[in-house]
Coordinates of C-alpha atoms in Angstrom, one line a residue:
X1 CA -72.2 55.1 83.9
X2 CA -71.0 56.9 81.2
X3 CA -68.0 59.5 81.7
X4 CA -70.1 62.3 80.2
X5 CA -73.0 61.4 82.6
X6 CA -70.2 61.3 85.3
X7 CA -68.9 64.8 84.9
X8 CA -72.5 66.2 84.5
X9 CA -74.1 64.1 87.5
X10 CA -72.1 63.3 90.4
X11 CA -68.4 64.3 89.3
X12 CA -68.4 67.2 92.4
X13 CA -69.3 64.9 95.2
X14 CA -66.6 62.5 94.2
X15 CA -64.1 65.1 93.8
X16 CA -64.2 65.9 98.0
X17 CA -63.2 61.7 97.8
X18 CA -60.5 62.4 94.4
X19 CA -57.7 65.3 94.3
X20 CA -56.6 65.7 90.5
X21 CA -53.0 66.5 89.8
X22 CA -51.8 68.3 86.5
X23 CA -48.5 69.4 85.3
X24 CA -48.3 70.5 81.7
X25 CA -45.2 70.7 79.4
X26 CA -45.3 74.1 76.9
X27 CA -43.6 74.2 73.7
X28 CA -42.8 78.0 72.4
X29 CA -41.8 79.1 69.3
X30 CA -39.4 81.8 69.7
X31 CA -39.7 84.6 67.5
X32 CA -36.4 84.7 65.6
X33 CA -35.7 85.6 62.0
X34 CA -33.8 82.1 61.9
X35 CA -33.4 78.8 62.7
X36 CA -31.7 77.6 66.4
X37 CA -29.1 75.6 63.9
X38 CA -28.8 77.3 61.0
X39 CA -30.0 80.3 59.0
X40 CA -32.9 79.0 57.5
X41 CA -35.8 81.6 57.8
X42 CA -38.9 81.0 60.6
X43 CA -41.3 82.3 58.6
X44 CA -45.0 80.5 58.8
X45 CA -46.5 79.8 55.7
X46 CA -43.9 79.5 53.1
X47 CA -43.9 76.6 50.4
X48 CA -43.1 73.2 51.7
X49 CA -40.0 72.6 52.4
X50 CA -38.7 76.0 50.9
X51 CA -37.1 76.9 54.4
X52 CA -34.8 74.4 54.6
X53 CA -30.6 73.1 54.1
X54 CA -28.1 70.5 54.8
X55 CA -28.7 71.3 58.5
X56 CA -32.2 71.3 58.9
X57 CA -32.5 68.2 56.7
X58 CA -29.9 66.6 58.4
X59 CA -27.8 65.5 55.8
X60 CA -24.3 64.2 56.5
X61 CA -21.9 66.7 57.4
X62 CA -24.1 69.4 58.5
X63 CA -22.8 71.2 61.1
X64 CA -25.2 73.6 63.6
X65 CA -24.6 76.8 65.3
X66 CA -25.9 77.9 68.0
X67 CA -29.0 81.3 67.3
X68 CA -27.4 83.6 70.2
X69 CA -31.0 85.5 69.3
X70 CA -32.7 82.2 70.8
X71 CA -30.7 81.7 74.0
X72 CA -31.2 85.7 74.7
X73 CA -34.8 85.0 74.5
X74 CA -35.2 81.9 76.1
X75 CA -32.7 83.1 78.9
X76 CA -35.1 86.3 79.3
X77 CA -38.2 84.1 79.2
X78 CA -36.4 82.1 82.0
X79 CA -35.6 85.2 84.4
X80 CA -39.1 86.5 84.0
X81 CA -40.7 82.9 85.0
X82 CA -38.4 83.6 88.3
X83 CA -35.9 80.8 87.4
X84 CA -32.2 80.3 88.1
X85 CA -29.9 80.3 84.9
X86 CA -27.5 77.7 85.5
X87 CA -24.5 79.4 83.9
X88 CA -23.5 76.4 82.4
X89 CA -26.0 73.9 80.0
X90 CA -25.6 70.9 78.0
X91 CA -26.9 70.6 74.4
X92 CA -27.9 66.5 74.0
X93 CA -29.2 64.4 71.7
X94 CA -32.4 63.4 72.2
X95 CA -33.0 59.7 69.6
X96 CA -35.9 58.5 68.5
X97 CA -37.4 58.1 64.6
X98 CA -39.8 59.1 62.9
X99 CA -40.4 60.5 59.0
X100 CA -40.6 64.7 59.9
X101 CA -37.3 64.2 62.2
X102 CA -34.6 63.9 59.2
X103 CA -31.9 63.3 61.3
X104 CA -33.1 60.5 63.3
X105 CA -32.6 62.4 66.6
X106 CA -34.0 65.9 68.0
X107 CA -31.1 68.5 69.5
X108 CA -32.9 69.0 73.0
X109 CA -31.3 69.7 76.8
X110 CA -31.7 66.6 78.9
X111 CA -29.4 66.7 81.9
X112 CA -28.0 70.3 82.6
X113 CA -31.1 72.5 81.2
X114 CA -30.7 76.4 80.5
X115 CA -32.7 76.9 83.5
X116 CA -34.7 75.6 86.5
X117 CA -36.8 76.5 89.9
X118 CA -39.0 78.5 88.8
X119 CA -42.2 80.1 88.9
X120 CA -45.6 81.7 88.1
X121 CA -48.3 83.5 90.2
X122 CA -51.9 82.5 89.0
X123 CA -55.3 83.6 90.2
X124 CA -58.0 81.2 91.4
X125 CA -61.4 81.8 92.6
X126 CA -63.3 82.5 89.1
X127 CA -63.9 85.9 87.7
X128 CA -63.4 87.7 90.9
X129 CA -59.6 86.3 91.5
X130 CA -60.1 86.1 94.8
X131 CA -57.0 84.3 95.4
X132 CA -53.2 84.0 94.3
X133 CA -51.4 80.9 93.9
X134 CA -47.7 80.2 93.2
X135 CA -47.1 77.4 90.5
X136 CA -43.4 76.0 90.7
X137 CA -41.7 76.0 87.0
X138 CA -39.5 72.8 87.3
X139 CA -37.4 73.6 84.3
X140 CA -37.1 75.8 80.9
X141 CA -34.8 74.3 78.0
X142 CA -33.7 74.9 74.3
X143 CA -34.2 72.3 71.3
X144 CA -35.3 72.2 68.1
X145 CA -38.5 71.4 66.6
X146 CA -38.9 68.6 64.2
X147 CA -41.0 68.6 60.9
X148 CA -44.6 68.5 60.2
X149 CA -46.3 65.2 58.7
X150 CA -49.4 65.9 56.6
X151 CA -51.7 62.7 57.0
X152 CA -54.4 64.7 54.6
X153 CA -55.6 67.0 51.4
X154 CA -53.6 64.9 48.8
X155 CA -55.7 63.0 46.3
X156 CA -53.3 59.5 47.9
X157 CA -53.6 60.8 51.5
X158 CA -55.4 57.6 52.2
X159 CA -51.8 55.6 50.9
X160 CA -49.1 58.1 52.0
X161 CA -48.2 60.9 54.2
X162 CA -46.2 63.9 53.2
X163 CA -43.7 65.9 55.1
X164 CA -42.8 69.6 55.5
X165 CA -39.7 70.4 57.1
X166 CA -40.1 74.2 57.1
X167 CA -40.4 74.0 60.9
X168 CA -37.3 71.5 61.7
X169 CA -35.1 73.4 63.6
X170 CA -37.1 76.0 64.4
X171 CA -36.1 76.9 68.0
X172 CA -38.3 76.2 70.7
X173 CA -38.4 76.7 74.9
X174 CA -40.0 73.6 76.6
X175 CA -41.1 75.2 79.6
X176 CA -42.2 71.7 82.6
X177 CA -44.2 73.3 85.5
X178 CA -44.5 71.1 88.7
X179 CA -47.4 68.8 89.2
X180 CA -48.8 71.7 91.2
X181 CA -52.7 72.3 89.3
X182 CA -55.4 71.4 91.1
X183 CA -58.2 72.1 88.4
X184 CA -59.0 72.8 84.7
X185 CA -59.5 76.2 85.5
X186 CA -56.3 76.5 87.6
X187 CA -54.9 74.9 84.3
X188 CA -56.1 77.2 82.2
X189 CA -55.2 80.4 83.9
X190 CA -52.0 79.5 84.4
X191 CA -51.3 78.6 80.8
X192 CA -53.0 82.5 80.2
X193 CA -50.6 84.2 82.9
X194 CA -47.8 82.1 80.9
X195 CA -48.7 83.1 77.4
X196 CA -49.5 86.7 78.3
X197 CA -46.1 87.0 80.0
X198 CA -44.3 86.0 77.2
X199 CA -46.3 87.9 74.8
X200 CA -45.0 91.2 77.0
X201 CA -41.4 90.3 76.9
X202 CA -41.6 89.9 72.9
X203 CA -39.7 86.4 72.7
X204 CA -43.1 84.5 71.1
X205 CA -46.1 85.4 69.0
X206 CA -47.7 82.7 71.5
X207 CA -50.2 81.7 68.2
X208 CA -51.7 78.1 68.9
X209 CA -53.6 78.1 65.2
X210 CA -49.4 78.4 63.8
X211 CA -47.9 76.0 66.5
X212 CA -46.2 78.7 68.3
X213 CA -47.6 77.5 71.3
X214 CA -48.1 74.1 72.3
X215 CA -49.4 72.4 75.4
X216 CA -49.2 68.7 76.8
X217 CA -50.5 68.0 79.7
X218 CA -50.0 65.3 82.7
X219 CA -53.3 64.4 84.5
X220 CA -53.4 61.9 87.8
X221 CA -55.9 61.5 90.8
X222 CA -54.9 61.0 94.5
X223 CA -57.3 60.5 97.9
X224 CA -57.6 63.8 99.3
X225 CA -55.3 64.2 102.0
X226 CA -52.5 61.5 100.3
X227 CA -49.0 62.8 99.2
X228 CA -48.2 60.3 97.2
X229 CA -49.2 60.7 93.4
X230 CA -51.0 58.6 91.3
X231 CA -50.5 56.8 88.1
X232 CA -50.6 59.9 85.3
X233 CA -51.6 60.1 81.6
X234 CA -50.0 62.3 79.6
X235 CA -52.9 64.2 76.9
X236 CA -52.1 65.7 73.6
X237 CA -53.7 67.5 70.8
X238 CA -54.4 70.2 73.4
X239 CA -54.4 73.4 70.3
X240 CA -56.5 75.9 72.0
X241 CA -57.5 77.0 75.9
X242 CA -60.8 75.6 75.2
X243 CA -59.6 72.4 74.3
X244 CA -57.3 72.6 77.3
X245 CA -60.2 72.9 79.7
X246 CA -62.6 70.3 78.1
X247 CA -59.9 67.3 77.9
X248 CA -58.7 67.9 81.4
X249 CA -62.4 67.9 82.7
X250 CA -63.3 64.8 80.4
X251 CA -59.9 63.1 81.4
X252 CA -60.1 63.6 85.6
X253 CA -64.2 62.5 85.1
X254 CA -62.7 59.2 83.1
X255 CA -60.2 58.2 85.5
X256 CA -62.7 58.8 88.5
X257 CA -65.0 56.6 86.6
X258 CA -62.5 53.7 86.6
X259 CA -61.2 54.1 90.0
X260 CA -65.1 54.0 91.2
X261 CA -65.3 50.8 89.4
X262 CA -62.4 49.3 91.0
X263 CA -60.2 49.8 88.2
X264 CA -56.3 50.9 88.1
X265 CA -55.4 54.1 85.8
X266 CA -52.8 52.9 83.0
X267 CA -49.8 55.2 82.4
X268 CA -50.3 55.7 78.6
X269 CA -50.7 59.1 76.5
X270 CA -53.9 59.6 75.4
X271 CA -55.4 62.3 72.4
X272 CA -57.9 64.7 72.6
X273 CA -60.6 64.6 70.2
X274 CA -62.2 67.3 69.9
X275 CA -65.3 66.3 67.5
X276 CA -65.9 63.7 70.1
X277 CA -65.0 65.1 73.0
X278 CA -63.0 62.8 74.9
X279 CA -59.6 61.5 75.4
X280 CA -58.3 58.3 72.8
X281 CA -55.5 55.7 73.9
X282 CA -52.3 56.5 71.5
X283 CA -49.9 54.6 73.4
X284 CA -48.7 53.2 76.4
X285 CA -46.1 54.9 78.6
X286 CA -45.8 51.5 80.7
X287 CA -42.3 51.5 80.3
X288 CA -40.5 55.1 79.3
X289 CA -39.1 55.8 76.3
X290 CA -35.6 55.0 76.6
X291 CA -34.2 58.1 74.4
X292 CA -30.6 57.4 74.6
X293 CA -29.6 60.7 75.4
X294 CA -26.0 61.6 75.1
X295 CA -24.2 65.4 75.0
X296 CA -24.5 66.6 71.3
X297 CA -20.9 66.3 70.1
X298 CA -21.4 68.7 67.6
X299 CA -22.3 71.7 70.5
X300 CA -20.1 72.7 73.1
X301 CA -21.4 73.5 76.6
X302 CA -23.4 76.7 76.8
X303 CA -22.3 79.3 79.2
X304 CA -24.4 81.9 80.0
X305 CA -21.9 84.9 81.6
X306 CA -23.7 87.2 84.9
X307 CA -22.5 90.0 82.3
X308 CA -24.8 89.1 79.5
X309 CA -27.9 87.9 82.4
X310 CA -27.4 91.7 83.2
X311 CA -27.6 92.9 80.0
X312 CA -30.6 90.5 79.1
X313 CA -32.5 91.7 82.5
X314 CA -32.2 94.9 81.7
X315 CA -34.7 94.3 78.4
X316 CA -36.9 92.8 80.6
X317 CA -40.2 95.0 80.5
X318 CA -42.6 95.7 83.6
X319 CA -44.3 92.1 84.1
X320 CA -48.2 91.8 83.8
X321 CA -48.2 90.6 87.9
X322 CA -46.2 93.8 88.4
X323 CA -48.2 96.2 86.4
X324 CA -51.8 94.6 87.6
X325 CA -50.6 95.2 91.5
X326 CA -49.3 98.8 90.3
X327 CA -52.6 99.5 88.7
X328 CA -54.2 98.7 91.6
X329 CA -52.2 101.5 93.6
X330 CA -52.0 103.8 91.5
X331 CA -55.2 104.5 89.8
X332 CA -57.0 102.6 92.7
X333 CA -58.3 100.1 90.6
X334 CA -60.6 97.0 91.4
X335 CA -58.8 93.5 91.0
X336 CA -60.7 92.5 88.0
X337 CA -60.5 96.0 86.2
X338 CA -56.6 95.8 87.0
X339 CA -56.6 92.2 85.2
X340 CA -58.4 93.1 82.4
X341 CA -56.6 96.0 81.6
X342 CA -52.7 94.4 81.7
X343 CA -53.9 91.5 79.5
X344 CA -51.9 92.7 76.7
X345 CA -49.1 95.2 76.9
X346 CA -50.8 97.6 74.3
X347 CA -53.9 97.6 76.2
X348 CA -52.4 98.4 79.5
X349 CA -50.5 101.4 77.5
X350 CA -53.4 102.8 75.9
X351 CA -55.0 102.7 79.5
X352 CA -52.0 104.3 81.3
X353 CA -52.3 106.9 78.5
X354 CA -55.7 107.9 78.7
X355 CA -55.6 108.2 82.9
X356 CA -52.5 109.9 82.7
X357 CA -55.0 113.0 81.1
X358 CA -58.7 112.2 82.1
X359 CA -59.7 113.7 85.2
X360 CA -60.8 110.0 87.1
X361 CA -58.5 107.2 86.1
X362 CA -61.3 105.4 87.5
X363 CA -64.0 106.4 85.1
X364 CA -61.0 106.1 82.5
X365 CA -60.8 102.2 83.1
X366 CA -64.4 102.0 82.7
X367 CA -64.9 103.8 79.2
X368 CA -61.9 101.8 78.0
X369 CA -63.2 98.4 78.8
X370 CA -66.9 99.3 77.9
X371 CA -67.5 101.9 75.8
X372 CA -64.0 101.0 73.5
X373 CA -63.5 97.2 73.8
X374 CA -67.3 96.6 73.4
X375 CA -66.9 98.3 69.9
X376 CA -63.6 97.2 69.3
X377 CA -65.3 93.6 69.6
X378 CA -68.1 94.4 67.4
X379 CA -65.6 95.8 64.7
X380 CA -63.5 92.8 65.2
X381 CA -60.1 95.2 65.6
X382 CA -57.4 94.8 68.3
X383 CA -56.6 98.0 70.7
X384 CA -53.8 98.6 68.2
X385 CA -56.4 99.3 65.7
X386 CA -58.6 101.6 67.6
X387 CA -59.7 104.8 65.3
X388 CA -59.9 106.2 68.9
X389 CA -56.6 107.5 69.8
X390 CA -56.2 107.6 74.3
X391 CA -55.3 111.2 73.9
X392 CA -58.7 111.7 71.9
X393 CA -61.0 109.7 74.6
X394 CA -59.1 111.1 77.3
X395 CA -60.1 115.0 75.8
X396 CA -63.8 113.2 75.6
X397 CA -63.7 112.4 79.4
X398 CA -62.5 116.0 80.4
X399 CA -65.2 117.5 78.7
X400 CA -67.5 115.2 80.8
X401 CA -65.2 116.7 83.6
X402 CA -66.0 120.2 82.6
X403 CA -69.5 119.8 82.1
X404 CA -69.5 120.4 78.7
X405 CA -71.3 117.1 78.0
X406 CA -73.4 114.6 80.3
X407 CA -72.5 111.0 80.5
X408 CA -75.4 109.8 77.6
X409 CA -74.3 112.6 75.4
X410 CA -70.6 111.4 75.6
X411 CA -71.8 108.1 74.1
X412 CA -73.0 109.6 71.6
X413 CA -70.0 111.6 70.9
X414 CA -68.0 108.6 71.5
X415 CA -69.7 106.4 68.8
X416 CA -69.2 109.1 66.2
X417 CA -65.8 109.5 66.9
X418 CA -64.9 105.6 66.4
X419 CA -66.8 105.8 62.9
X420 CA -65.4 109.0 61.4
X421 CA -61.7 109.1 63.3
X422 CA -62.8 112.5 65.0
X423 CA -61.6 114.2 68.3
X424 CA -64.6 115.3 70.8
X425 CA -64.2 119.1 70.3
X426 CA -64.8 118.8 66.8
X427 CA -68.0 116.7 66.6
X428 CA -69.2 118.3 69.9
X429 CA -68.7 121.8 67.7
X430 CA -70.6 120.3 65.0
X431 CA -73.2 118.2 66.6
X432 CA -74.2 120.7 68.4
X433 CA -74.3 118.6 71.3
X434 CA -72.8 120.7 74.0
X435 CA -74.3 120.6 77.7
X436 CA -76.5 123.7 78.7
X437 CA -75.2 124.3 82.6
X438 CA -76.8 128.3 82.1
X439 CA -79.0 128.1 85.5
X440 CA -81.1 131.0 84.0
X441 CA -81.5 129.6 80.7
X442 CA -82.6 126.3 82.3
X443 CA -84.7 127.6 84.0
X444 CA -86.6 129.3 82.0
X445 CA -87.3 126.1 79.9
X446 CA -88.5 124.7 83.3
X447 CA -91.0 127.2 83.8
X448 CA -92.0 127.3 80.1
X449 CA -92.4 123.4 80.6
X450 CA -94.3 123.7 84.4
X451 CA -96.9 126.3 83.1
X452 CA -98.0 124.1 79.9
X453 CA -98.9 121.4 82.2
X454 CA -100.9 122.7 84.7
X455 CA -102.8 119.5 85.4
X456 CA -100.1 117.6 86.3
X457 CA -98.2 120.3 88.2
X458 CA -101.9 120.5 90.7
X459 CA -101.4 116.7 91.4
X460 CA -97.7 116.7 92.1
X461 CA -98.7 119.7 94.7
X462 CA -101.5 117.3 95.7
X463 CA -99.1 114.6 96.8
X464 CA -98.2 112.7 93.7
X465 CA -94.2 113.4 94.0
X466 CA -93.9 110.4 91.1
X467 CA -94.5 113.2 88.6
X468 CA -91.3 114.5 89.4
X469 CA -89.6 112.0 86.7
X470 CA -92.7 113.7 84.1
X471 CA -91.3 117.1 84.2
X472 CA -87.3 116.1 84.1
X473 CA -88.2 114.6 81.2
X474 CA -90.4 116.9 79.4
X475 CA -87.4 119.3 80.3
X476 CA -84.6 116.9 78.9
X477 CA -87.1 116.5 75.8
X478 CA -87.5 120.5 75.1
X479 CA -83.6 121.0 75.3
X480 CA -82.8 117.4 73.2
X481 CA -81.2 115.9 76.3
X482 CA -78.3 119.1 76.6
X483 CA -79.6 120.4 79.7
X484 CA -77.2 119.4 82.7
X485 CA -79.3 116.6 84.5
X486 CA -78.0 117.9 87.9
X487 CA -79.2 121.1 87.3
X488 CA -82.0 120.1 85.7
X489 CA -83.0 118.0 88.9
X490 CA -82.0 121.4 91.5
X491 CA -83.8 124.0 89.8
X492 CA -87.1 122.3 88.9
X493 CA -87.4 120.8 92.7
X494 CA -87.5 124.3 94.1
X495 CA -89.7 125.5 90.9
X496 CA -92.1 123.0 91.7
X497 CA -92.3 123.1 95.5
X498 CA -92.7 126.9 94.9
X499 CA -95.7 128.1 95.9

């Protein structure tokens, strides 16, 4: 059997007999101005090998310096992922060769990492998040990243590669989570809780199209029920949460398949392909890579003072776990609403703002994740972008309050106001669109309406209460939808039941 007839035939039965196992290893950019090493810029983009010097290139010579701007980060990524700093860590050399690492080795932490123990909540139980999980972080470290080889788009491609070395030396965090996923879709949320928590601290632009962000991960199966792990595979090429998913879902369906065919799982690392859709052999991990590490001699020791983990904590913003449960309190928000609304730290703000001055933070969380991101999506703009500023929608919302205009009319409003950058008042002024809560003037229309259809006004007496919904809306009709619906509902009930 196939592995794609597998995971679409009988892959759920067998996993009640399989338990899968993931880890996965992130690499973050962090956002510095510089290099980890040197001064070179970080910039994405620039001419090949235009960011670059005797450090990054690794000439002989060279001598690095420690980014203090990168170990602030990192050390603040750290303390929000719940580690312990270890006040004192090792810089190593980490050997191996290959044409984009210049140098012949990668400047890494090996032994005596920047931090460890960690960890991450994450949410399981599909869209309704019915259930929190804590995922252990085993360890967070500095190093630098090596080059980028460029196997095509040269008229020789098929003869040579070509190497940029704008991104050696760029610093990166390596942060190893235990071997505590159970799923793809634990897998995936907990690489989305990671991303989005160090996209609110400000240490990474977290972009996976740039290489900001990069994810390995470390797949084995076990019987249900056994402690002991199984043989692993480590797969790469994993450059978007989609692919993330699909090669952890193709990878535990393959291994099933050759344990159920009385095979043994090799420990080798393995490539997704994506135009395929399954995981290639690259290489086997058999026997690990003996790296040779050794202390860089050209670092000393890094020491991390509890006076500057104080100063770096204090930077520390409110945490999207924090904020979500807070939500939740405060404005008495629903799980999911509170999720979607902290997935980005402008979002949440613009939220906060507009509750802070409607008069239902409740209604408020539902007109900013329908009525504004629905058209945010279709304009293909970020909540940054919005022409709808959260003081404007929350004025919008208050006159819905007031009774100034009905929910339908405040769409309305709303639309024009994200395509000509006006506030409520102003279009409701010039619309024209303004509720009409008069009792006497609504009723009057209601009588006006009653007496020119008599026929249908002798059945409705006769018993046929259905007609009801005939005159509401010959009523909404005569006063273009403006008439308060509530009152419209009161005052024709006793008009009609009048005898």
């Amino acid at each position: 059997m196939s592995v794609a007839k597998l995971a679409s035939a009988n892959l759920e039965a067998l996993l009640t007999k399989y338990e899968p196992v993931i880890g996965l290893e992130v690499h973050v950019q962090l956002l510095t101005r510089s290099k980890i090493f040197c001064g070179c810029s970080t910039k994405f983009g620039a001419p090949p090998n235009s960011n670059t010097c005797p450090v990054c290139l690794g000439l002989p010579g060279a001598l690095p310096v420690l980014n203090r701007e990168a170990v602030a980060m990192a050390v603040k990524a750290a303390m929000a992922l719940n580690c312990r700093i270890n006040r004192k860590s090792i810089f190593s050399r980490k050997n191996y060769f290959y044409p984009d690492l210049p140098k012949g080795y990668q400047i890494s932490q090996f032994n005596q990492p920047l931090a460890e123990h960690g960890w991450i909540v994450i949410h399981t139980g599909g869209a309704d998040h019915k259930a929190e999980k804590k995922i252990g972080i085993t360890r967070l470290h500095l190093e630098e990243d090596a080059g980028k080889s460029i196997h095509d788009g040269f008229l020789d491609s098929d003869r040579k590669t070509y190497v940029d070395l704008n991104r050696s030396g760029v610093p990166l965090s390596e942060i190893v989570s235990e071997p505590d996923l159970r799923s793809p879709e634990e897998a995936y949320d907990y690489l989305t809780r990671l991303k989005q928590t160090l996209l609110y601290l400000g240490v990474s632009d977290c972009n996976m199209e740039e290489g900001s962000l990069r994810c390995d991960a470390n797949v084995s199966l076990r019987p249900r029920g056994q402690q002991e792990l199984g043989v692993k595979t480590e797969v790469k090429n994993l450059n978007s949460f989609r692919f993330l998913q699909r090669a952890l879902e193709y990878e535990i369906a393959r291994q099933i398949q050759v344990l159920e065919e009385g095979g043994k799982i090799s420990q080798e690392t393995r490539l997704w392909n994506s135009n395929q859709g399954r995981t290639e052999g690259m290489r086997s991990k058999e026997f690990a890579h003996d790296y040779r590490y050794f202390p860089e001699p050209d670092l000393l020791p890094l020491f991390v003072s509890e006076a500057w983990q104080e100063e770096i904590r204090k930077t520390i913003p409110e945490l999207p776990e924090a904020k979500r449960h807070r939500f939740m309190t405060q404005y008495g928000l629903g799980e999911y609403d509170a999720d979607v609304l902290t997935q980005t730290q402008e979002l949440a703000g613009y939220y906060e703002r507009v509750a802070e001055k409607a008069p239902d933070a409740k209604i408020a969380a539902n007109w900013v994740m329908v009525e504004l991101l629905g058209a945010l999506n279709a304009a293909g703009k970020e909540i940054t972008q919005s022409p709808v500023s959260a003081e404007d929608l929350a004025g919008l919302l208050g006159l819905i309050g007031k009774g100034t205009l009905s929910g339908k009319m405040a769409k309305t409003v709303f639309e024009q106001m994200f395509s000509m950058g006006k506030n409520a008042t102003e279009l409701v002024a010039e619309l024209g669109l303004q509720q009409i809560t008069d009792d006497g003037q609504i009723l009057g229309i209601i009588q006006t309406v009653v007496s020119s259809n008599p026929k249908q006004l002798e059945q409705y007496r006769a018993g046929k209460t259905t007609l009801f919904g005939f005159f509401v809306g010959q009523v909404m009709k005569e006063t273009r939808g403006q008439a308060n619906p509530a009152k419209v509902n009161e005052l024709l009930k006793a008009e009609l039941e009048r005898s």
